[in-house]
Coordinates of C-alpha atoms in Angstrom, one line a residue:
X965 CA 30.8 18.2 -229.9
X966 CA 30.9 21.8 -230.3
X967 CA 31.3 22.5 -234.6
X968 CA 31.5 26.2 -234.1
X969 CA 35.1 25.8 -235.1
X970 CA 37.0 28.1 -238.0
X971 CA 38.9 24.4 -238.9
X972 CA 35.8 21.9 -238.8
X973 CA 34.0 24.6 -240.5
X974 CA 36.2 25.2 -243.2
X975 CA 36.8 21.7 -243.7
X976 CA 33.1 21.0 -244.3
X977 CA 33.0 24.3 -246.5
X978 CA 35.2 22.3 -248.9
X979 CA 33.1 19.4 -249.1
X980 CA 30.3 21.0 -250.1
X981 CA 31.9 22.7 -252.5
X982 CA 33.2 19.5 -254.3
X983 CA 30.2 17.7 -254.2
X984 CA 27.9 15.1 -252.7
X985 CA 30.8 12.4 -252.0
X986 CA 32.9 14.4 -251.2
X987 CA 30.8 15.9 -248.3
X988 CA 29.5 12.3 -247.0
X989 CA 33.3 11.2 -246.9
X990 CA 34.2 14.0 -245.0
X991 CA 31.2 13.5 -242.4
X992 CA 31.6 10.1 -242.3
X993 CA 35.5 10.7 -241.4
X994 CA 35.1 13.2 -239.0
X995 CA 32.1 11.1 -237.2
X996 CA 34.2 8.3 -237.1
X997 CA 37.6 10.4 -235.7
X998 CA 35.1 12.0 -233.2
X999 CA 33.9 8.7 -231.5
X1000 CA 37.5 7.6 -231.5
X1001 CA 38.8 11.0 -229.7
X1002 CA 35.3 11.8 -227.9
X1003 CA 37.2 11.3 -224.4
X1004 CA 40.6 13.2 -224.8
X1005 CA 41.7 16.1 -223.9
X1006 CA 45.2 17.7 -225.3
X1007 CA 47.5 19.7 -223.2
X1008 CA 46.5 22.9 -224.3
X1009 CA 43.1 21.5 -222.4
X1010 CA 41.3 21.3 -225.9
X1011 CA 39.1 18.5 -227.0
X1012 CA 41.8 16.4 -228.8
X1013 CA 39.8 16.4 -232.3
X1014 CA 41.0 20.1 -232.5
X1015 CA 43.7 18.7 -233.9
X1016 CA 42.1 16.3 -236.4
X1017 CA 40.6 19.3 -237.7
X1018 CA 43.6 21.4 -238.1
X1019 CA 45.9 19.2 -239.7
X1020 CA 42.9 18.9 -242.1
X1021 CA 42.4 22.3 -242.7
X1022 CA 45.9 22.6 -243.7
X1023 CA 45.8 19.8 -246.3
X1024 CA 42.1 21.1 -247.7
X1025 CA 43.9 24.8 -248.4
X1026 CA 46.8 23.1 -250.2
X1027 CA 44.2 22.2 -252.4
X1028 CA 44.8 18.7 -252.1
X1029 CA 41.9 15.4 -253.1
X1030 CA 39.1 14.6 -250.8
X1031 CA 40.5 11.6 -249.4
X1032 CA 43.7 13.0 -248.5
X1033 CA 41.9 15.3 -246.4
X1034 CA 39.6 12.4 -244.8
X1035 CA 42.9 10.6 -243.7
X1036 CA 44.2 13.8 -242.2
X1037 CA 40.7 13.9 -240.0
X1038 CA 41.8 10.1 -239.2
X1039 CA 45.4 10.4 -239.1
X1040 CA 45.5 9.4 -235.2
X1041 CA 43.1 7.2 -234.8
X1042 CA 45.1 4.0 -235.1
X1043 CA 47.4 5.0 -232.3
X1044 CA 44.4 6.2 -230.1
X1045 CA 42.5 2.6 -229.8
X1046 CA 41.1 2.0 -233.2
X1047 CA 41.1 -0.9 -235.4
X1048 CA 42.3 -1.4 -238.4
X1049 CA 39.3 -4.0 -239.0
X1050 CA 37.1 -0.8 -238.3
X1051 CA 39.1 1.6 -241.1
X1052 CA 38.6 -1.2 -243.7
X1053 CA 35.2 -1.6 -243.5
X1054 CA 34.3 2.2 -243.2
X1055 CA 37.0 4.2 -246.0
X1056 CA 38.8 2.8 -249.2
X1057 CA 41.9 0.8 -248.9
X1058 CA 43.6 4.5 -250.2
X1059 CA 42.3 6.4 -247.1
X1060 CA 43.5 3.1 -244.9
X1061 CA 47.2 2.7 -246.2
X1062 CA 47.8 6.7 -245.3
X1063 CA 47.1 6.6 -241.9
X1064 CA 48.7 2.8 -241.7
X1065 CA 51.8 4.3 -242.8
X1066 CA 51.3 7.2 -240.5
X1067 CA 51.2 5.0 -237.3
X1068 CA 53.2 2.7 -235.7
X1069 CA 52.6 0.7 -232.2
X1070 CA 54.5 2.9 -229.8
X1071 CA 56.7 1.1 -227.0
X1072 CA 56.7 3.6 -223.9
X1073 CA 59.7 1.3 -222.3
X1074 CA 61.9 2.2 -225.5
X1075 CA 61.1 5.6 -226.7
X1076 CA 63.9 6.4 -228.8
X1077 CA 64.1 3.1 -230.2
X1078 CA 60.7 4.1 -231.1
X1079 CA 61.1 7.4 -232.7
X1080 CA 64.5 5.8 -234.6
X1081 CA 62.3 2.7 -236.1
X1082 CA 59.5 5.1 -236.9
X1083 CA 62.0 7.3 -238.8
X1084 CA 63.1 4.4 -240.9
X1085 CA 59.6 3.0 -241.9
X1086 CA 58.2 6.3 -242.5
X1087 CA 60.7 7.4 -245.3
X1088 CA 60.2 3.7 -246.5
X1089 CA 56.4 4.8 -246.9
X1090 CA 56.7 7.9 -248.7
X1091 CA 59.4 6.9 -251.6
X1092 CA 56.3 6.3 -253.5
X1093 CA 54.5 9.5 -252.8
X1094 CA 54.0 11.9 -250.6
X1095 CA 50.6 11.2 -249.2
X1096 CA 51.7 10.6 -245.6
X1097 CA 54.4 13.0 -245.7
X1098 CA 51.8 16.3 -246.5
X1099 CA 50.0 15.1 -243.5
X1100 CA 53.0 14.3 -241.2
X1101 CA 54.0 17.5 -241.8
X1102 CA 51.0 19.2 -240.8
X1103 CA 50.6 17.5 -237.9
X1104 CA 54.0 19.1 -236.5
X1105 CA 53.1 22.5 -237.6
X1106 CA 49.7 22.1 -235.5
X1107 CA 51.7 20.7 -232.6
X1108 CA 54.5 23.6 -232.8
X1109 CA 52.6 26.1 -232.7
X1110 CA 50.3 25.1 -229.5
X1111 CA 53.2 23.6 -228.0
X1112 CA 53.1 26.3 -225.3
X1113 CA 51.5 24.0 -222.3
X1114 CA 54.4 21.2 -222.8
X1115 CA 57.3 21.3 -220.5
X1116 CA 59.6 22.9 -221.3
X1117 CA 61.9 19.4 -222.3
X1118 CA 59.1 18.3 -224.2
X1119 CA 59.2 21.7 -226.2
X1120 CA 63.3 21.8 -227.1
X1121 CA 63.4 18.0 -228.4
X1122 CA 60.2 19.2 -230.7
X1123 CA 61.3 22.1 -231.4
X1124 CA 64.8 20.1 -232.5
X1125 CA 63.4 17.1 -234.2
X1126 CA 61.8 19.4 -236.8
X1127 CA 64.8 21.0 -237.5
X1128 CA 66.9 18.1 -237.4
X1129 CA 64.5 15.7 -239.2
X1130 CA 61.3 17.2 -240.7
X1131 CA 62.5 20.0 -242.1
X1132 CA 65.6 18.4 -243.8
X1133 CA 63.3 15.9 -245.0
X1134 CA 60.4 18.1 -246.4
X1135 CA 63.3 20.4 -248.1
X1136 CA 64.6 17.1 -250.1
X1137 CA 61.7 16.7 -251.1
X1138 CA 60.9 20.3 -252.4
X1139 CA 58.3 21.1 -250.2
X1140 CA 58.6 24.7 -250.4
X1141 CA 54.6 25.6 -249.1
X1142 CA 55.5 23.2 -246.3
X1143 CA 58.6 24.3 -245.3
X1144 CA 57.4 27.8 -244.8
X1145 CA 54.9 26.4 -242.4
X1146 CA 57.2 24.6 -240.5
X1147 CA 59.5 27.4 -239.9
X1148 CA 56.7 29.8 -239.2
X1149 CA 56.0 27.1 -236.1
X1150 CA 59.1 26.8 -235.1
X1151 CA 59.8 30.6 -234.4
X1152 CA 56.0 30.5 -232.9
X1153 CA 57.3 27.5 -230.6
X1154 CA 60.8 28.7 -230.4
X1155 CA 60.7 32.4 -229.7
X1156 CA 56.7 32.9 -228.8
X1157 CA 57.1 36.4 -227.3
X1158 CA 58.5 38.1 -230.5
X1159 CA 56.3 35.7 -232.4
X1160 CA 53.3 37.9 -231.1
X1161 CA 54.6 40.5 -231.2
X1162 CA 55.7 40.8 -234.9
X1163 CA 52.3 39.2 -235.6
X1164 CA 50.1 41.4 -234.1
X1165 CA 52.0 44.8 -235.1
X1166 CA 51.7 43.4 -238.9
X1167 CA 47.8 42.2 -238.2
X1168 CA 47.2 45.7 -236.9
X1169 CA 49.0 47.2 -240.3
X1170 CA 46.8 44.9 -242.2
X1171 CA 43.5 46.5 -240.3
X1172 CA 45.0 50.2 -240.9
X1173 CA 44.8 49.8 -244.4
X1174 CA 42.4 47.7 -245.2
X1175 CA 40.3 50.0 -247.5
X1176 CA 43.1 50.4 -249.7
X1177 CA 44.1 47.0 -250.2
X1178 CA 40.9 45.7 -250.7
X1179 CA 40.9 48.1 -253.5
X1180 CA 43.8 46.6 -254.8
X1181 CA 42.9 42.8 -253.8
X1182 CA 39.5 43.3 -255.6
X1183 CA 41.0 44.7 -258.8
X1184 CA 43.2 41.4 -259.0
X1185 CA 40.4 39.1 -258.6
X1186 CA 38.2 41.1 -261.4
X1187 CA 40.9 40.7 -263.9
X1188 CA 42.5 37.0 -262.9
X1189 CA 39.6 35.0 -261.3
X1190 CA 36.1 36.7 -262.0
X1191 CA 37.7 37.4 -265.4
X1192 CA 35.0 40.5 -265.5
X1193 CA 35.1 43.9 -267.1
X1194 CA 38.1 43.4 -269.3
X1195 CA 38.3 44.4 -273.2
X1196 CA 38.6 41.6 -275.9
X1197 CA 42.7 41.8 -275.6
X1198 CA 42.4 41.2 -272.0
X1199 CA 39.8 39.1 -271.7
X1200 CA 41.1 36.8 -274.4
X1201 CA 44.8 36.4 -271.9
X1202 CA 42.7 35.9 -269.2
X1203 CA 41.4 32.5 -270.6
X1204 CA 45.4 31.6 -269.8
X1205 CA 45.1 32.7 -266.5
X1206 CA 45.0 29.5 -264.4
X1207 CA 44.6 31.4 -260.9
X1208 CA 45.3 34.1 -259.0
X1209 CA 45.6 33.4 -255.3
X1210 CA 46.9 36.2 -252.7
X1211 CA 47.2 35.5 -249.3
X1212 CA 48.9 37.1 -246.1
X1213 CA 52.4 36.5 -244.9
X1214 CA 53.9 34.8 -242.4
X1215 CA 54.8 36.5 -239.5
X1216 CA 58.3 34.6 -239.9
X1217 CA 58.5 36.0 -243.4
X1218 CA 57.9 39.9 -241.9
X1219 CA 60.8 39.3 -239.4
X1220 CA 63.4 38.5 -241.9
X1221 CA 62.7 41.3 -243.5
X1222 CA 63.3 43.5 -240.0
X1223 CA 65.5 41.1 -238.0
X1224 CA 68.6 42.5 -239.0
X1225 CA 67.5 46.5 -237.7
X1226 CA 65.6 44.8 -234.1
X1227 CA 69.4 42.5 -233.7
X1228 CA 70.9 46.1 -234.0
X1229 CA 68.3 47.5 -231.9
X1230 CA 67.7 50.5 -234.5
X1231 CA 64.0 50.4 -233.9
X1232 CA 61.2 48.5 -232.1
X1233 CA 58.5 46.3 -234.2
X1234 CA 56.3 49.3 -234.0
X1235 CA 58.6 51.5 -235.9
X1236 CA 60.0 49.1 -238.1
X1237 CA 57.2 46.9 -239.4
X1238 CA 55.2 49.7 -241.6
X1239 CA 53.7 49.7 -244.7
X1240 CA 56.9 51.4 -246.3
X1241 CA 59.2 48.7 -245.3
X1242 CA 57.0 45.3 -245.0
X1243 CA 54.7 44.2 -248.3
X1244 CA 51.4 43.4 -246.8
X1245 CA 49.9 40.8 -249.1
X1246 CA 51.5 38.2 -251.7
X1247 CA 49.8 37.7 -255.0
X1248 CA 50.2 34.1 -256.8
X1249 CA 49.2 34.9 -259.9
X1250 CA 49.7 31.3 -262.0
X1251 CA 49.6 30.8 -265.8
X1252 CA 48.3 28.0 -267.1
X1253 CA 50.6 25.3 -268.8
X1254 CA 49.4 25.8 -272.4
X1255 CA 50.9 29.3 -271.8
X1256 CA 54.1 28.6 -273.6
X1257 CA 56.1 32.4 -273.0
X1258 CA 57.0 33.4 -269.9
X1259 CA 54.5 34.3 -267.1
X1260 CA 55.9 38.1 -267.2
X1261 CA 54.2 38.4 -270.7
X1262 CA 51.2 37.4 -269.9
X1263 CA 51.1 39.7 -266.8
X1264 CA 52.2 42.9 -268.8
X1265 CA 49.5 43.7 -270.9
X1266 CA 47.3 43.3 -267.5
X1267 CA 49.7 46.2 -266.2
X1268 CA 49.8 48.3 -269.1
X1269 CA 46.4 48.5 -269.4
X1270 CA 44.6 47.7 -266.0
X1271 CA 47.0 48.5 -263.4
X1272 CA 48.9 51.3 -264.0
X1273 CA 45.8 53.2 -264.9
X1274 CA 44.6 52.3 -261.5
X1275 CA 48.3 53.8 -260.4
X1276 CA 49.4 50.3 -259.6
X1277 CA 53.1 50.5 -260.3
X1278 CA 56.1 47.9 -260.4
X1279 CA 58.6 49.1 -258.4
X1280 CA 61.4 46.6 -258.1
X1281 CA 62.0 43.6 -259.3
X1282 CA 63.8 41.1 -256.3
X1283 CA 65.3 37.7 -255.7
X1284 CA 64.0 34.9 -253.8
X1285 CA 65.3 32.0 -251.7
X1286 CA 65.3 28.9 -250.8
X1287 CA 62.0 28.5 -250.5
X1288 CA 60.2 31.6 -252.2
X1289 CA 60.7 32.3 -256.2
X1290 CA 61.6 35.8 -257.0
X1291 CA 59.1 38.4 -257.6
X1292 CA 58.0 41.7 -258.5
X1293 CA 57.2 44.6 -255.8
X1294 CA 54.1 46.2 -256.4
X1295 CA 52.8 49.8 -255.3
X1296 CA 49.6 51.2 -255.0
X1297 CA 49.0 54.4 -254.9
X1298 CA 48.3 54.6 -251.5
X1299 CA 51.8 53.8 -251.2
X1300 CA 51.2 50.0 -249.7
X1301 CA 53.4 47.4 -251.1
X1302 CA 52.8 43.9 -252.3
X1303 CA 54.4 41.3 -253.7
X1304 CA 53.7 39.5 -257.2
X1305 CA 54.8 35.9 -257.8
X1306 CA 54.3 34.5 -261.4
X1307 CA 53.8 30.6 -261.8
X1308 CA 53.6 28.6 -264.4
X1309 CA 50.9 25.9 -263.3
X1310 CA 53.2 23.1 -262.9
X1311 CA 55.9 25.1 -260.6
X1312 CA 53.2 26.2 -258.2
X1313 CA 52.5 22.4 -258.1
X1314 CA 56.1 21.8 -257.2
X1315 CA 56.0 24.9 -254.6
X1316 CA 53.3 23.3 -253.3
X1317 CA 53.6 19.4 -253.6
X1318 CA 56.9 18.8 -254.2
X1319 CA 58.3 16.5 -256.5
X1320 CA 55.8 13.6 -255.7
X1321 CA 56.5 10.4 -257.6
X1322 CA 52.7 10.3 -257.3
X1323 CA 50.9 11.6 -260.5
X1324 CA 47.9 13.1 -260.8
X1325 CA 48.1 15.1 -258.3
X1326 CA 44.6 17.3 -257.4
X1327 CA 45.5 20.5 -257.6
X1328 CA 42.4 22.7 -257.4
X1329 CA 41.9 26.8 -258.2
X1330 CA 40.0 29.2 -256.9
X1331 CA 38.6 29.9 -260.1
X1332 CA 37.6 26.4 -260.8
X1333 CA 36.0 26.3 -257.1
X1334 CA 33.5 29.1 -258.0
X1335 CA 32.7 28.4 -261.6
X1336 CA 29.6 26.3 -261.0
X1337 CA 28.4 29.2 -259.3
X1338 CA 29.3 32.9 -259.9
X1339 CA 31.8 33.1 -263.4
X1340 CA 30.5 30.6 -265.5
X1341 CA 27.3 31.6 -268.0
X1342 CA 24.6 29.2 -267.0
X1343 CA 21.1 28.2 -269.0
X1344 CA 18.3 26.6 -267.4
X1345 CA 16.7 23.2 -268.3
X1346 CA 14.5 20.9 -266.9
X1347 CA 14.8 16.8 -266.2
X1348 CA 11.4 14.6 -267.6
X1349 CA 9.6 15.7 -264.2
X1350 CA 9.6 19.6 -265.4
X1351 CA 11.8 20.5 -262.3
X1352 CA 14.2 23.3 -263.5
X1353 CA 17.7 22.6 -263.3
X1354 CA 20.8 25.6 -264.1
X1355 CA 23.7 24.5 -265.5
X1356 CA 26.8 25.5 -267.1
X1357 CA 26.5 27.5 -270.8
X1358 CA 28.2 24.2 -273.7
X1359 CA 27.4 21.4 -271.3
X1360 CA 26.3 17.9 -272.7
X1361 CA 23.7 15.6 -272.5
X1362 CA 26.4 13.6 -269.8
X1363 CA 26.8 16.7 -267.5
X1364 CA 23.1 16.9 -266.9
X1365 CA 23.4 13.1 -266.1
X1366 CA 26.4 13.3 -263.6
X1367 CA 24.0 16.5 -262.0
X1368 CA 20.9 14.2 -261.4
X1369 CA 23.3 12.0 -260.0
X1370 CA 26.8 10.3 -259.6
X1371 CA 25.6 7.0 -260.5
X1372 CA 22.9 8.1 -263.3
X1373 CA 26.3 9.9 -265.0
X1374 CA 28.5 6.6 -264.3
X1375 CA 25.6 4.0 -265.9
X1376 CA 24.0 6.5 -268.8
X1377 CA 23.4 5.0 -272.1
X1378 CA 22.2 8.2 -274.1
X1379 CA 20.0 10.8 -273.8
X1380 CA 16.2 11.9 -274.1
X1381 CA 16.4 15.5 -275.2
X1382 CA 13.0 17.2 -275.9
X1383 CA 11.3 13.6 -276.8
X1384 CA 14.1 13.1 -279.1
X1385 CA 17.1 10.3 -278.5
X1386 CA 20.1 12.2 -278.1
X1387 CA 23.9 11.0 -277.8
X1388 CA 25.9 11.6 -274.6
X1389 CA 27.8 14.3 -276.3
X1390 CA 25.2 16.6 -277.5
X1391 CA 24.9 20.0 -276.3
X1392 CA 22.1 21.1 -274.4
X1393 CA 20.1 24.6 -275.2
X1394 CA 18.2 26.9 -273.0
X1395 CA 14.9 25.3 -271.7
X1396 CA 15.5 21.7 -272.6
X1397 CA 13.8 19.0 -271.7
X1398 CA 16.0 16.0 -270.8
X1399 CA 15.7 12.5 -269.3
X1400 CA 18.7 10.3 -269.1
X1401 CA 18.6 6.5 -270.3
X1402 CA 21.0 4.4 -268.0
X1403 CA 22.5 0.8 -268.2
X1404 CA 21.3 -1.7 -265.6
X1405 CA 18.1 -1.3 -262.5
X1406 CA 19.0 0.8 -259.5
X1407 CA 19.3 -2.0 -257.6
X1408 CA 22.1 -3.5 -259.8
X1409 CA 23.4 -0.7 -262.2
X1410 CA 26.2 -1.1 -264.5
X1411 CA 29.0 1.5 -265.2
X1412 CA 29.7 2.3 -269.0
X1413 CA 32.4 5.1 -268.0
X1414 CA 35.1 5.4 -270.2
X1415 CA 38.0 7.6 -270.6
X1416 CA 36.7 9.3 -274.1
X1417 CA 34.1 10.6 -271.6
X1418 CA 36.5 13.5 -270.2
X1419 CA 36.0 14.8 -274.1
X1420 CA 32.4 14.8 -273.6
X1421 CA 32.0 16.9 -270.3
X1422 CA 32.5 20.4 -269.5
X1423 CA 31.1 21.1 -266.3
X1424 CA 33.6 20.8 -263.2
X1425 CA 31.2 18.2 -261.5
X1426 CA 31.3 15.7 -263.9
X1427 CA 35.2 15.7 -264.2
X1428 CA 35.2 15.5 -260.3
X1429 CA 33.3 12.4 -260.7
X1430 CA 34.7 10.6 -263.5
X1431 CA 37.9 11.1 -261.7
X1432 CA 37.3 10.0 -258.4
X1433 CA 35.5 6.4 -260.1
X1434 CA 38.7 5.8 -262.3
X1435 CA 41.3 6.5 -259.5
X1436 CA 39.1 4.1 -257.7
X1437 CA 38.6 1.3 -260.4
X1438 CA 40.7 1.6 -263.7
X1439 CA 43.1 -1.1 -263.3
X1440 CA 46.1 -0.8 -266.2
X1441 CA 46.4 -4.0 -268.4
X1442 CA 49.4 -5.1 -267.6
X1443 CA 52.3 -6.1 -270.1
X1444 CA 54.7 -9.0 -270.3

């Protein structure tokens, strides 16, 4: 199977970026979808695990939990000859009830009784969270928008369905992220000549001026996620700062701000869509909860004292709809426009997510991603066999042990620190020596997690790891 694919790829990038398990769940999903698919080909005349791999990528850049994305790799392979025997014994009953709820034994003789009794079980399914849902819906948006080698039939009743069904269901739901998606497919499916063609005249835009806005992108990504070269004012607001996420638009979201001129035929795509008229980029920029004033106010200072020097200018201030907040148009001085969303954390969740009955929703920034790595102060330290190990500036004794290894983090007892016992809790200095005492042999260990353990840690990888065992294990006493 060829993996030179900008979906596979990006798929496995977010594995490795999470961690060890994460990566082997991923792998182990996508081996397991690619035996299943190996033989099929879609009517676009790709190898049918194209698909797998999109409607994962979508769920992995919504930010969403490892084994969401897993069932998104495996979301077909029920209905394409596997067992359900096979899913049990290969991914956690989690992964297994997704893509059961996802499938349903099709009966070719009664298709429409089909899609109605699918209909009905499938909003049964996701009335306790949306798990199924996010994926269902990224499997349309994949299948609307390479629709183009269906008949013609098979495109209009598509094409309807999501209108009729999806979308109505997804906006119930709040699903605003999703929505967008959808309706961005369904003009691709719907209308595909002026689909291109407003998509490549913006994509060109975006290439004409792409010294400029990187000027302007990079700026926003000093200040919000590198949190670099900011005086003690700013750099103290930036610690409230949860992320800063900007992102092209949708080619659907550049028509409606033209469609009304090209109806009345005052002007082509050319002449229309310019950097005057059509904001290139949007800017999430997303407080964190324990901000309590408005998101504004914690932007301003930014603008007094970054931007505008860098003649980066508000310029209007407009409404949304239905699906999009309001925001702020920004100008640089090059004259290219943008446009500035401000989130609180837990309103981009709902942009994003919904209003999921589900809690505990994983809801990863790009800031968190890259702070093992690049914005974090680091120290170096070395395990009992003097091999050097860098980790993150305030870490414990039980963040070095979850860096060895999942399981040494999951069983230690306490810690070795220069010779000395140490607690799980203590910080470590620069150029310490540690070894970590855990419960049990390898061969049988025993787990001493507990939930006063998210006090101890600081680094991103042990939280990971503590949360994926308790989501897994803890098991609520119940009450009578």
């Amino acid at each position: 199977m060829d993996h030179n694919n900008n979906d596979y790829l990006r798929i496995m990038s977010v594995g490795r970026r999470r961690g060890l398990p994460d990566q082997l769940l991923l792998t182990e999903a996508n081996a397991f979808a690619e035996h299943v698919h190996k033989d099929e080909i879609r009517f676009s005349g790709e190898p049918f695990i194209t698909h797998p791999w999109a409607v994962a990528r979508i769920i992995a850049d919504m930010g969403l939990e490892t084994d969401l994305i897993a069932a998104a790799l495996l979301h077909d392979v029920l209905e394409h000859g596997a067992s359900p025997e096979d899913l049990i014994r290969s991914f956690n009953p989690e992964i297994v009830k997704v893509i059961q709820d996802l499938s349903i034994p099709r009966d070719r003789t009664a298709k429409q009784e089909y899609r109605l009794a699918y209909r009905e079980r499938f909003v049964d399914a996701i009335n306790s969270n949306y798990d199924a849902l996010y994926i269902k819906l990224a499997g349309r948006i994949h299948n609307l928008q390479t629709i183009g080698s269906c008949s013609k039939k098979a495109q209009s009743r598509n094409i309807q369905e999501t209108r009729d069904f999806y979308l109505p269901l997804a906006e119930r739901r709040h699903l605003s992220y999703l929505c967008e998606l959808l309706n961005d497919a369904c003009m691709q499916a719907e209308y595909p000549q002026l689909y291109r063609e407003v998509s490549n005249t913006y994509h060109k835009l975006l290439k004409a001026n792409r010294i400029a806005t990187t000027k302007t992108r990079n700026l926003f990504k000093s200040a919000f996620v590198k949190k670099a070269d900011l005086n003690s004012l700013l750099s103290a607001r930036a610690q409230n700062v949860w992320d800063c996420i900007i992102r092209q638009r949708h080619p659907i979201a550049v028509y409606d701000s033209v469609k009304w001129e090209l109806s009345a035929q005052r002007g082509s795509c050319a002449s229309l869509i310019t950097k005057y008229k059509i904001p290139l980029y949007d800017i999430l920029l997303i407080a964190d909860d324990c901000w309590k004033d408005k998101p504004i106010d914690l932007f301003i200072p930014f603008y007094r004292e970054l931007f505008v020097k860098n003649a980066i200018i508000i310029t209007d201030a407009c409404e949304g709809n239905s699906y999009t907040p309001g925001y702020y148009l920004l100008q640089d001085r090059y004259q290219n426009l943008y446009r500035l969303f401000l989130y609180r954390r837990s309103d981009y969740a709902l942009y994003m997510y919904g209003d999921n009955p589900k809690e505990n929703l994983y809801l990863s920034s790009s800031s968190t991603a890259e702070a093992e790595h690049d914005s974090v102060e680091r120290i170096t330290v070395y395990t009992k066999d003097n091999e050097k190990r860098s980790i993150q500036k305030g870490a414990t004794v039980l963040d070095f042990a979850f860096l060895i290894h999942e399981n040494v983090g999951l069983c230690a007892k306490h810690g070795l620190v220069n010779g000395e016992r140490a607690p799980l809790e203590a910080v470590l200095r620069d150029r310490d020596t540690i070894e970590i005492v855990t419960e049990g042999t390898r061969e049988a260990p025993v787990v001493r997690a507990c939930f006063s353990w998210f006090d101890m840690v600081k680094t991103p990888r042990a939280r990971r790891y503590l949360v994926r065992w308790f989501e897994s294990n803890y098991v609520p006493k119940q009450t009578f």
